[in-house]
Every structure is written in structure tokens, then in C-alpha cells.
PDB file of C-alpha atoms in Angstrom:
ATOM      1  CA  UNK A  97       0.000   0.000   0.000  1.00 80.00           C
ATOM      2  CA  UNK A  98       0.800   3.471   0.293  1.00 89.00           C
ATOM      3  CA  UNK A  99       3.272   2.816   3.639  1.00 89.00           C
ATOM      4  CA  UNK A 100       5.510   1.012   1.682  1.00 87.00           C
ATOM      5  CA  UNK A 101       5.510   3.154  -1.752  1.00 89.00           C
ATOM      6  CA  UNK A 102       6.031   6.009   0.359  1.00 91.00           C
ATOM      7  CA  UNK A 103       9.397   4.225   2.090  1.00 89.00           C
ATOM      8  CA  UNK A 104      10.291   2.558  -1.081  1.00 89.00           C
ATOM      9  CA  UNK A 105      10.720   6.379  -2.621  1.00 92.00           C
ATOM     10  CA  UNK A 106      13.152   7.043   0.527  1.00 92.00           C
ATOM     11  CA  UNK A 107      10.931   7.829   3.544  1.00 90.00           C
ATOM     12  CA  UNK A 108      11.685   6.405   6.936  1.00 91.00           C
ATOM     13  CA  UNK A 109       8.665   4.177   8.635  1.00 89.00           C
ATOM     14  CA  UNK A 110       9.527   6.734  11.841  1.00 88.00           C
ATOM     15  CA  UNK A 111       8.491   9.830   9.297  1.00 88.00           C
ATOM     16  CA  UNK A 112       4.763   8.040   8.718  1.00 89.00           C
ATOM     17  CA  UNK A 113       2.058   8.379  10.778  1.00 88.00           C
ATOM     18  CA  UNK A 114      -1.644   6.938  10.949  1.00 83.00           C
ATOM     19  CA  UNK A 115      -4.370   8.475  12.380  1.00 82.00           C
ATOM     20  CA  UNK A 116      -7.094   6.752  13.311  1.00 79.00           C
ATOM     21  CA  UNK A 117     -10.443   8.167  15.715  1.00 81.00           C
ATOM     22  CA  UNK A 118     -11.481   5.076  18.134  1.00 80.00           C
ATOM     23  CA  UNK A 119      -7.891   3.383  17.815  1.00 78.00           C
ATOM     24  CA  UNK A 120      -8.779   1.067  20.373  1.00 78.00           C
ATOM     25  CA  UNK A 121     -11.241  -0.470  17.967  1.00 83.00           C
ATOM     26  CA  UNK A 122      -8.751  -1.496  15.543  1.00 82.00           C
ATOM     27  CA  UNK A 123      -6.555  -3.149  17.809  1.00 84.00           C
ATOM     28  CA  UNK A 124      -5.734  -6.578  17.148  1.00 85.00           C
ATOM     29  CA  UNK A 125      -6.817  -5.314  12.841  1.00 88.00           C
ATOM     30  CA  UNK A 126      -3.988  -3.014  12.825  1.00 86.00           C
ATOM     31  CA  UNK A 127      -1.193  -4.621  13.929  1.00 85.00           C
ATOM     32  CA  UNK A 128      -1.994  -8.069  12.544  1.00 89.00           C
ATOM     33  CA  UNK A 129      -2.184  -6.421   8.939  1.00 88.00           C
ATOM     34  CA  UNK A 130       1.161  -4.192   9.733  1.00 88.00           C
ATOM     35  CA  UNK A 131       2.809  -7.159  10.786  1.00 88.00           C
ATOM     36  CA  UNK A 132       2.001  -9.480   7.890  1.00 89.00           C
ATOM     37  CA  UNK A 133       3.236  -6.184   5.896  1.00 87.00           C
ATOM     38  CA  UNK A 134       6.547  -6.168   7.422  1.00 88.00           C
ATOM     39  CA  UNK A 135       5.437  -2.645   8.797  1.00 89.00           C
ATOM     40  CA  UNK A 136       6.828  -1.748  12.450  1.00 90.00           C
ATOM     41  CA  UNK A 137       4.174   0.080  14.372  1.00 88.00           C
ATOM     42  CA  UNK A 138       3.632   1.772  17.485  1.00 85.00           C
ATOM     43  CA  UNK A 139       0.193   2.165  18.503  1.00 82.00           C
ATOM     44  CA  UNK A 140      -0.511   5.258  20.819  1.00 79.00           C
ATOM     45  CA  UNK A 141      -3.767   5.226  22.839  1.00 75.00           C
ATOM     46  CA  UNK A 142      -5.074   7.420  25.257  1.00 70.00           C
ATOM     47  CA  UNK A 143      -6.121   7.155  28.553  1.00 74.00           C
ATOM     48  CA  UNK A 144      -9.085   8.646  30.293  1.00 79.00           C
ATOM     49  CA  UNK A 145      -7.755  10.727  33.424  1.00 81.00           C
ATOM     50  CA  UNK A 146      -9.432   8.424  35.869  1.00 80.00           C
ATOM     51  CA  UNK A 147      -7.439   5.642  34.557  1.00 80.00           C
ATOM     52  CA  UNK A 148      -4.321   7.057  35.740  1.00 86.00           C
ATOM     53  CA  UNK A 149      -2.652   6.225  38.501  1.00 89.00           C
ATOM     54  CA  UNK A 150      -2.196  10.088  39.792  1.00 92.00           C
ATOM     55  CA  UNK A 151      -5.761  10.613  39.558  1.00 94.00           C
ATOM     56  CA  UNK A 152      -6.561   7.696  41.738  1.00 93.00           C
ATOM     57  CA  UNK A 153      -3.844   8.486  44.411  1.00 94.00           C
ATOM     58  CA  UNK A 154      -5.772  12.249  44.614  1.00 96.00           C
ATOM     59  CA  UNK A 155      -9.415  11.200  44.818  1.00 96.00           C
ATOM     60  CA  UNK A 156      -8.739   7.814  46.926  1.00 96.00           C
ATOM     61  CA  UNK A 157      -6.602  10.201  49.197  1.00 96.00           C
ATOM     62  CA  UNK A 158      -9.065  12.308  49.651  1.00 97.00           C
ATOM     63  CA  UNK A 159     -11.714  10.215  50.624  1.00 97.00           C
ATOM     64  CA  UNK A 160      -9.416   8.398  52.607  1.00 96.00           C
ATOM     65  CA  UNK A 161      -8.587  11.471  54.804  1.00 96.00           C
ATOM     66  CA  UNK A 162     -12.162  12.630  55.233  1.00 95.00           C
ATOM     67  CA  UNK A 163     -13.490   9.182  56.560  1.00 96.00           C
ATOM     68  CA  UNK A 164     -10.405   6.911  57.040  1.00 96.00           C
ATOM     69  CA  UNK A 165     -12.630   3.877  55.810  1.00 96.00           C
ATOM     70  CA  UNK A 166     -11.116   0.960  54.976  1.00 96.00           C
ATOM     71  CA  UNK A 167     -12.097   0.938  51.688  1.00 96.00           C
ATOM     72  CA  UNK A 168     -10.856   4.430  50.461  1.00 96.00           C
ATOM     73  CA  UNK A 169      -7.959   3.580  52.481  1.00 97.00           C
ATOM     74  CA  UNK A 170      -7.274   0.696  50.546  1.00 97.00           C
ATOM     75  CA  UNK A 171      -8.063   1.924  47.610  1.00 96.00           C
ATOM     76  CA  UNK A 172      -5.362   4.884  48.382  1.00 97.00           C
ATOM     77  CA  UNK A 173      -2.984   1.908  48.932  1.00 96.00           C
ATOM     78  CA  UNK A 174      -3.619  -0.067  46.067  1.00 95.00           C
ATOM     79  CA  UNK A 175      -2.619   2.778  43.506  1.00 93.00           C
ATOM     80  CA  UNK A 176       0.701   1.749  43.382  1.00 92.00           C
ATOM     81  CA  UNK A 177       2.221   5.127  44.582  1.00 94.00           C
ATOM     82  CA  UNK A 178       0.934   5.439  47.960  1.00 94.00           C
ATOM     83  CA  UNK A 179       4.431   4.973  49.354  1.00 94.00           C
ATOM     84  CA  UNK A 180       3.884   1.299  50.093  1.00 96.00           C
ATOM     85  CA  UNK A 181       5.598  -1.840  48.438  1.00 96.00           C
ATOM     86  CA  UNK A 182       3.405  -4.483  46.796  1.00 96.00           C
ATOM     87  CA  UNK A 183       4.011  -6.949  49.772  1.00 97.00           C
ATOM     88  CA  UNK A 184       3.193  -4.304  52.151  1.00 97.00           C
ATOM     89  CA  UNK A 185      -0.103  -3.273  50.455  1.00 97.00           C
ATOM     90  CA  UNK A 186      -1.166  -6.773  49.935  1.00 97.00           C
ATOM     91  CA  UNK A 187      -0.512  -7.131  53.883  1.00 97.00           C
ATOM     92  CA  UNK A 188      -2.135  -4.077  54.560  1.00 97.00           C
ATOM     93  CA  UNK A 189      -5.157  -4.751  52.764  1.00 97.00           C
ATOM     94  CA  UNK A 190      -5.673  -8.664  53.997  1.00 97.00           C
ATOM     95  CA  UNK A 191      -5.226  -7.639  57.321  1.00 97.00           C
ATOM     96  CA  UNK A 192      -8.140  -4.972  56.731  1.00 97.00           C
ATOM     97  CA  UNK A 193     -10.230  -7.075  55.567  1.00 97.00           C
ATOM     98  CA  UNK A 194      -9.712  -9.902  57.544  1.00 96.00           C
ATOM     99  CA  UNK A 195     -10.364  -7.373  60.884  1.00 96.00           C
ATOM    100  CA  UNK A 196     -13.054  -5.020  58.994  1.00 95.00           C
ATOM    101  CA  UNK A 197     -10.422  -2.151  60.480  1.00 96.00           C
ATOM    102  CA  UNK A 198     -13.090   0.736  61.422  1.00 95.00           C
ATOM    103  CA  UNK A 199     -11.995   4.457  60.682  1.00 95.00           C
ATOM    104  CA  UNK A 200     -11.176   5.235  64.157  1.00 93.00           C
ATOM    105  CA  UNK A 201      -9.507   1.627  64.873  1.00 93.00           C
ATOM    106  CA  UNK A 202      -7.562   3.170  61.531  1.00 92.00           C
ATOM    107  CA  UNK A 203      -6.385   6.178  63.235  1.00 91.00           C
ATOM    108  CA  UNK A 204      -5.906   4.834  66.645  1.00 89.00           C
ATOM    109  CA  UNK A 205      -2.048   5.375  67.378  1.00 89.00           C
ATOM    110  CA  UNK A 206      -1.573   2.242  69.167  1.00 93.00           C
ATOM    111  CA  UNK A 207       0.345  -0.408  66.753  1.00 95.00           C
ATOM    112  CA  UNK A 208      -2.701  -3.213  66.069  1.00 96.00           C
ATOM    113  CA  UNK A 209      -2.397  -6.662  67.472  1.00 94.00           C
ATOM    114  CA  UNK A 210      -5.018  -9.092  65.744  1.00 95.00           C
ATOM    115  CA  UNK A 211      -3.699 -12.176  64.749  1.00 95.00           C
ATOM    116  CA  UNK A 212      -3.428 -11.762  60.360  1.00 94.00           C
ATOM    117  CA  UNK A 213      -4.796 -15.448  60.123  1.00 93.00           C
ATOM    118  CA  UNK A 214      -7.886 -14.076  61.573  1.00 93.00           C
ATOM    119  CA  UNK A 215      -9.719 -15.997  64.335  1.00 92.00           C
ATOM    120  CA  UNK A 216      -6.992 -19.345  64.979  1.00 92.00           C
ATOM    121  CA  UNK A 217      -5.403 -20.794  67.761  1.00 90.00           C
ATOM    122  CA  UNK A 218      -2.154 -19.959  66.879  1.00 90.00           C
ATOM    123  CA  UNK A 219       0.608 -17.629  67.915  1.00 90.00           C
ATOM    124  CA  UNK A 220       0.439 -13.928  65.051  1.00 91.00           C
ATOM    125  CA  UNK A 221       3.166 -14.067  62.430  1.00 92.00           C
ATOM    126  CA  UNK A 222       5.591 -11.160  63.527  1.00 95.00           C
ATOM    127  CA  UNK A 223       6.616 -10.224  60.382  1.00 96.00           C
ATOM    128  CA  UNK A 224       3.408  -9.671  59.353  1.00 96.00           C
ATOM    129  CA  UNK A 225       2.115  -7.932  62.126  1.00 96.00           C
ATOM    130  CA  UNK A 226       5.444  -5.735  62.739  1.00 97.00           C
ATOM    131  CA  UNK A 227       4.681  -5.092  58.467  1.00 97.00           C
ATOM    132  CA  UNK A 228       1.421  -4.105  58.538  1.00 97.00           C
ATOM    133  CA  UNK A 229       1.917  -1.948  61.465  1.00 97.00           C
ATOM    134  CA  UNK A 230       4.752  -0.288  59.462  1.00 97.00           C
ATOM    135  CA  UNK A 231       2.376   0.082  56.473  1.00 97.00           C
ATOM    136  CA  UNK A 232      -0.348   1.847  58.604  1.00 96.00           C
ATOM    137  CA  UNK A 233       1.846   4.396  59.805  1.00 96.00           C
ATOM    138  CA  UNK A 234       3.367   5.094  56.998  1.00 96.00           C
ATOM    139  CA  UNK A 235      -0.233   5.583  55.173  1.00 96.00           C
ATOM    140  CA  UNK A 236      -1.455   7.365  58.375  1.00 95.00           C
ATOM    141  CA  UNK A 237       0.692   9.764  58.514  1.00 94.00           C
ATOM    142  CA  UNK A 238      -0.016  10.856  55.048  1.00 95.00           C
ATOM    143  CA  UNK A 239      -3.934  10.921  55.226  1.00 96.00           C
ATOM    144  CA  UNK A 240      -3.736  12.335  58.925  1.00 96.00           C
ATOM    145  CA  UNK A 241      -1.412  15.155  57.387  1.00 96.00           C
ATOM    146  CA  UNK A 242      -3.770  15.435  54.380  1.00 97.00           C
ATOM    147  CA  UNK A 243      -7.003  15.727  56.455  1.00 96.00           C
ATOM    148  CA  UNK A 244      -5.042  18.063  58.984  1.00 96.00           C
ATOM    149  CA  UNK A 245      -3.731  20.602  56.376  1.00 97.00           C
ATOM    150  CA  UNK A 246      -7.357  20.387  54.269  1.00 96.00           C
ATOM    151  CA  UNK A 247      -9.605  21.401  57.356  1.00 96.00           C
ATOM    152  CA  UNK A 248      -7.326  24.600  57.728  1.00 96.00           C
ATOM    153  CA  UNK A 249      -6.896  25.313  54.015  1.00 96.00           C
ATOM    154  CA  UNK A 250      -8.225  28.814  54.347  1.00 96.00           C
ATOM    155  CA  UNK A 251      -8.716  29.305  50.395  1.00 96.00           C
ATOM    156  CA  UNK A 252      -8.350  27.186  46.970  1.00 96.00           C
ATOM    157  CA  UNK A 253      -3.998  27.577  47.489  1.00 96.00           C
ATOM    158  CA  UNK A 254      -4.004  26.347  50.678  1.00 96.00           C
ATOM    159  CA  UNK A 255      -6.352  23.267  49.711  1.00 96.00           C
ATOM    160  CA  UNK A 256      -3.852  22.289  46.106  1.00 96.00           C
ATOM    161  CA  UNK A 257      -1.062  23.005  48.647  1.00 96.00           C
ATOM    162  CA  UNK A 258      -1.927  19.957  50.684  1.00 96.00           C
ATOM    163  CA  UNK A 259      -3.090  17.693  47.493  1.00 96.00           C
ATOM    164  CA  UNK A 260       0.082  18.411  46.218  1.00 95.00           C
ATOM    165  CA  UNK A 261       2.031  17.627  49.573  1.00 95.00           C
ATOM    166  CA  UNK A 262       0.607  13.909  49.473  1.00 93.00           C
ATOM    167  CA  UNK A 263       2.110  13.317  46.054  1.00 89.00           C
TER     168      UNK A 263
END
């Protein structure tokens, strides 16, 4: 086609570009033809602002810090960026869950002491515990700053100021 008479007369494949509105919908079309044409291709789509990462580290935060349930908190957690590693969100959120951690059992500064296996007659696993502990600090202290430095936000600075400190 017209890809390859246009490189044949001395364009580079990195000097053509296809647009297409709805790319999505030609996935798995697209790059099967370009392919079988010998074509490389690069296929650039979008994504929605609530699909990103950033965006869900804002609005979960904020939610988090204005109720401190454990679902906006571990929704906070779960974006990745929070702060936490992967272990120490997957801790953090099975413990949660396995407790049904109540907002002010969430902010309560004492270190929690629930067995992680739930209700069994057996002795906690310490590195567990001693890692979920570490993990609600560490997201406490962010959503307790957060909700702190939002109820005194005198004006529309003073609230971005304190989105922009929990990034």
C-alpha cells in the first residue's frame, strides 16, 4: 500500500504516521495487517484521566482522609504510589479485611495486634504484624497530614497546597 511506496521512494517508517479516531477499535486489525506487511508500528492510545494512577492516588486520598474507611484507604494503597511496596499493600489490605479495620480503629495510634490469620489458635506471624503496622503508619501519617492541612486550608492555594504535599 501506500506505507511502503512512500518508504520505497526514501521515507523512513519513523516519518509516517496513521491516524485513526477510536484506535482502540482497531486493535488486534492493525497490527496483525502491519505485521504481515513487514510494517513496524507503534500504537498510541489514550487514557481517560481516571485511569491514571495520579488521579486515583488524589481522589482515593481524599476520601481516605475525610473518613479513614477501609475501603478508600485501601483503595489509596492499592494505587501503586501510595508509598507502600506491593508486599506491604497486599498485607495491609488482607489484614483490613480480615479485621473489617473501622476508621477510628484506623487512626488509633496504638500499633494493632489481631492475629493476620484471623480468628486461629495460633501464635500472630511477627513479620506480618510488625509489616502491617509499618504500612499503617506510613499511610497514616499521610492521610492524617492530608485531612489536617485540608480542614485549615483557608482558600483554593491552601487546599492544592496539601493535594500536592501527598504526592
Amino acid at each position: 500500500g501506500r506505507i511502503t511506496k512512500l518508504v520505497r521512494e526514501g521515507a523512513d517508517f519513523s516519518d509516517i504516521a496513521v491516524c485513526a479516531k477510536n484506535t482502540p477499535d482497531y486493535i488486534g486489525v492493525i497490527d496483525t495487517f502491519f505485521e504481515k506487511a513487514g510494517i513496524p508500528l507503534g500504537i498510541d492510545v489514550p487514557e481517560t484521566l481516571a485511569e491514571s494512577p495520579l488521579f486515583e492516588l488524589v481522589t482515593s486520598g481524599l476520601e481516605a482522609a475525610s473518613t479513614f474507611s477501609s475501603r478508600a484507604v485501601i483503595r489509596y494503597v492499592k494505587t501503586g504510589i501510595s508509598g507502600l511496596s506491593e508486599q506491604e499493600a497486599d498485607l495491609f489490605e488482607t489484614y483490613v479485611k480480615t479485621w473489617d479495620i473501622s476508621p477510628s480503629l484506623m487512626k488509633c495510634d496504638e500499633d494493632w495486634t489481631m492475629n493476620p490469620d484471623g480468628y486461629v489458635d495460633s501464635e500472630p506471624d511477627e513479620y506480618t504484624l510488625t509489616t502491617v503496622n509499618s504500612a499503617r503508619r506510613k499511610v497514616f501519617t499521610c492521610l492524617d497530614s492530608l485531612s489536617r492541612n485540608i480542614k485549615k486550608a483557608s482558600d483554593v492555594r491552601d487546599f492544592c497546597t496539601a493535594v500536592y504535599n501527598l504526592l
